[in-house]
XYZ file of N, CA and C in Angstrom:
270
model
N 169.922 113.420 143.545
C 169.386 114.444 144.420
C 170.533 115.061 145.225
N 170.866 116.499 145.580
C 171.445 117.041 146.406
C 170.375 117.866 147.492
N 171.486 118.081 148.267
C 170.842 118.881 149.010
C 171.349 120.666 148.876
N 170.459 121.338 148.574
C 170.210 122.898 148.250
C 169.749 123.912 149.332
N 170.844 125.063 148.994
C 170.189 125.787 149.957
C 169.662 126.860 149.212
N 168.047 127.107 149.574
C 167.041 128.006 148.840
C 167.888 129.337 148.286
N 168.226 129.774 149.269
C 169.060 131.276 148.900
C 169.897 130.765 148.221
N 170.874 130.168 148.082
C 172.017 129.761 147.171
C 171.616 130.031 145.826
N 170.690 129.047 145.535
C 170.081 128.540 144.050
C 169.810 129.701 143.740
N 168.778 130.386 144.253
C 168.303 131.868 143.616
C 168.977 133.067 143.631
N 170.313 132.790 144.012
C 171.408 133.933 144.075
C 172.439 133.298 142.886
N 172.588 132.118 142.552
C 172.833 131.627 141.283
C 172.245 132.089 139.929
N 170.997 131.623 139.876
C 170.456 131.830 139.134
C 170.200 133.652 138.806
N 170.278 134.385 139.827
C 169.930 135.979 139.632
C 171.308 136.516 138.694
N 172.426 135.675 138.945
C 173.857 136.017 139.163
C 174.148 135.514 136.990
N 173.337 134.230 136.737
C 173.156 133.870 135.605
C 172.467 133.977 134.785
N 171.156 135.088 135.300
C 170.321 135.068 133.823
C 170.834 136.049 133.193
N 170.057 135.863 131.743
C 170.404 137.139 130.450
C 169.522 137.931 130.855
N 169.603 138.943 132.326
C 168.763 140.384 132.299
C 169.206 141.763 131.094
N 168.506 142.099 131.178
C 168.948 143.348 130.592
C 169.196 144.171 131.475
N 169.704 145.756 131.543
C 170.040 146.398 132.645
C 168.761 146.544 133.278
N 167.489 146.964 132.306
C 166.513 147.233 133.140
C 165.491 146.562 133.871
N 165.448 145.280 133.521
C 165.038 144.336 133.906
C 165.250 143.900 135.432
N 166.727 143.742 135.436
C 167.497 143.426 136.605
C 167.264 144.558 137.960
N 166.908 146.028 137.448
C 166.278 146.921 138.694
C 164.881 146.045 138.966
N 163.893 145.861 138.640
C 163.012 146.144 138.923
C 162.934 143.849 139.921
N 163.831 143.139 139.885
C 164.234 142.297 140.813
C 164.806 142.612 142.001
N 163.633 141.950 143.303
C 164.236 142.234 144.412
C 164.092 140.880 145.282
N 164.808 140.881 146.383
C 165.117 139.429 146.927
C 164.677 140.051 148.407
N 163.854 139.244 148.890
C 163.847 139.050 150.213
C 164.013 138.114 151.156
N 165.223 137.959 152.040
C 165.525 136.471 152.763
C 164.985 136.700 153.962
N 163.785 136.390 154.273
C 163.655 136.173 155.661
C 164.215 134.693 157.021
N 164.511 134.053 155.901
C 165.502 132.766 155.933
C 166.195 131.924 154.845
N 166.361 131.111 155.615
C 166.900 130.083 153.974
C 166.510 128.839 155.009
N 166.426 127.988 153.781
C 165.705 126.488 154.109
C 167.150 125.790 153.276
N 167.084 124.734 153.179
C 168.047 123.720 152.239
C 166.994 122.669 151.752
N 166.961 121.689 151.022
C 165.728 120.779 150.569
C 166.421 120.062 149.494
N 165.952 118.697 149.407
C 166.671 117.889 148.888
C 166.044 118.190 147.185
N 167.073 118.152 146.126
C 166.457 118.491 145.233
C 167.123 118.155 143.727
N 167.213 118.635 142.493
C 168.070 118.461 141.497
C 168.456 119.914 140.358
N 169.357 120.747 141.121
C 169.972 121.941 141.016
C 169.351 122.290 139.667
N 169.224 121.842 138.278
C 169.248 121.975 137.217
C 167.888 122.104 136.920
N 166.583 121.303 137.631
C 165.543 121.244 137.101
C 165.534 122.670 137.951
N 165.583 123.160 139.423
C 164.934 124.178 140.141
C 165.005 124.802 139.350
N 166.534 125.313 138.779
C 167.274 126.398 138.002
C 166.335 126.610 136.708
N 165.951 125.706 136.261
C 165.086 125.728 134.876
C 163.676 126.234 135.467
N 163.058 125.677 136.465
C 162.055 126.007 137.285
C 162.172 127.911 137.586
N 162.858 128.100 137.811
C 163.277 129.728 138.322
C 163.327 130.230 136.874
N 164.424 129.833 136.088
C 164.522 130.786 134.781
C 163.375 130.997 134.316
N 162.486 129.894 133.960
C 160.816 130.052 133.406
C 160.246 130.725 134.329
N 159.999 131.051 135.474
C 159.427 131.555 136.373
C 159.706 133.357 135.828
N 161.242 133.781 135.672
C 161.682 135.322 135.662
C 161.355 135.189 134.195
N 161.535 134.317 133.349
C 160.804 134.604 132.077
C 159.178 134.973 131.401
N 158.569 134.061 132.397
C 157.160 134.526 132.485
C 156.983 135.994 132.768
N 157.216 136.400 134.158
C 157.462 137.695 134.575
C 157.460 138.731 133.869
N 158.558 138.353 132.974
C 159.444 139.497 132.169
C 158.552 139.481 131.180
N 157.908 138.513 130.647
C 157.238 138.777 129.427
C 155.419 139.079 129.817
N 155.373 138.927 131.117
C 153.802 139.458 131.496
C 154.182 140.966 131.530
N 155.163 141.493 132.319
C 155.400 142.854 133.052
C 155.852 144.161 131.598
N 156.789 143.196 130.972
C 156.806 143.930 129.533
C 155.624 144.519 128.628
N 154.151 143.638 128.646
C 153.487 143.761 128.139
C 152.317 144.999 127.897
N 152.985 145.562 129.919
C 152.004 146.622 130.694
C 153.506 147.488 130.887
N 153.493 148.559 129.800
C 154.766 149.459 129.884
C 153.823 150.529 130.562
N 152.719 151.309 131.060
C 152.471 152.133 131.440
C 152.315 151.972 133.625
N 152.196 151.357 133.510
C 152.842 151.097 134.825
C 153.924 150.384 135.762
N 154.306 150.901 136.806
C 156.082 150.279 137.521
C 155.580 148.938 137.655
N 156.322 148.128 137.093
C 156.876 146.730 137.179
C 157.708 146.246 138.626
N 157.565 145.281 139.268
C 158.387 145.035 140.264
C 158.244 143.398 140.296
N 159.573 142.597 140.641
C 159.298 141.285 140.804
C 159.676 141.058 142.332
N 158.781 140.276 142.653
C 160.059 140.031 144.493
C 160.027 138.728 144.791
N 161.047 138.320 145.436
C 161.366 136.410 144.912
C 161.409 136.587 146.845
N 160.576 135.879 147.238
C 160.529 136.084 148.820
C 161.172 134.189 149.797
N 162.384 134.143 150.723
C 162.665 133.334 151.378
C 161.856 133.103 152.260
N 161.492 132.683 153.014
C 160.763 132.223 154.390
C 161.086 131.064 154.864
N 161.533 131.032 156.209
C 161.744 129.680 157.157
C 161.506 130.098 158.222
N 160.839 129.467 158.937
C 159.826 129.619 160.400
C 159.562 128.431 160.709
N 159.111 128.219 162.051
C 158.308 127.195 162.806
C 157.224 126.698 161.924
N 156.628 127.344 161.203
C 155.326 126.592 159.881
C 156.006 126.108 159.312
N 157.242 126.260 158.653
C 157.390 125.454 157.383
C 157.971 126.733 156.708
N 158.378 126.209 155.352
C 159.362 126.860 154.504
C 158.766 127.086 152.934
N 159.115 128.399 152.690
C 158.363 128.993 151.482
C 159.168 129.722 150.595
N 159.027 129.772 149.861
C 159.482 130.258 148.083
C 158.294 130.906 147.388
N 158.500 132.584 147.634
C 157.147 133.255 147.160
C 157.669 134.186 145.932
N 156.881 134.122 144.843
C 157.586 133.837 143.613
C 156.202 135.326 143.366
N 156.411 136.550 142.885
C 155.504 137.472 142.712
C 155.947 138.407 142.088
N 155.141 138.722 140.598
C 155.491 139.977 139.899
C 154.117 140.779 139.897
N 154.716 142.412 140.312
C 153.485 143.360 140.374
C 153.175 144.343 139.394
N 152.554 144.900 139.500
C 152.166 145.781 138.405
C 151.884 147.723 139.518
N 152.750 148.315 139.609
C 151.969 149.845 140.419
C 151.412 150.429 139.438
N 150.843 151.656 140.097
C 150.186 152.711 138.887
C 151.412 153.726 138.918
């Protein structure tokens, strides 16, 4: 186990996947904090890649409307969150 910091990992991983150019627009990051959490770098990382792979292959499927993914930080007095969301506009 190490200890991870949320933003790190997912600025890794954004920095390492096989996007395509167009793919990679329609990813956006929002840090409203960063947390750290004890963890094992390799499974998250696999955890995240399947996560933008799902995405990519739901959002691909619906070419007539804008695609957007947004990978959201949160750390506050509640507690700490990892909000993981792909949309569909008209």
């Amino acid at each position: 186990m190490e200890n991870l910091s949320m933003y790190n990992v997912i600025d890794e991983v954004l920095k390492k996947y096989p996007f395509s150019p167009k793919d990679k627009e329609i990813v956006q990051v929002i840090k409203s904090g960063d947390f750290h959490f004890e963890g094992n770098e390799v499974m998250i990382t696999n955890i995240l890649y399947n996560l933008l792979r799902n995405s990519f292959n739901y959002l691909q499927s619906r070419t007539k409307r804008k695609p957007e993914i947004k990978i959201t930080i949160e750390s506050d007095d509640k507690g700490n969150k990892l909000i993981f969301r792909d949309v569909l506009f008209k």
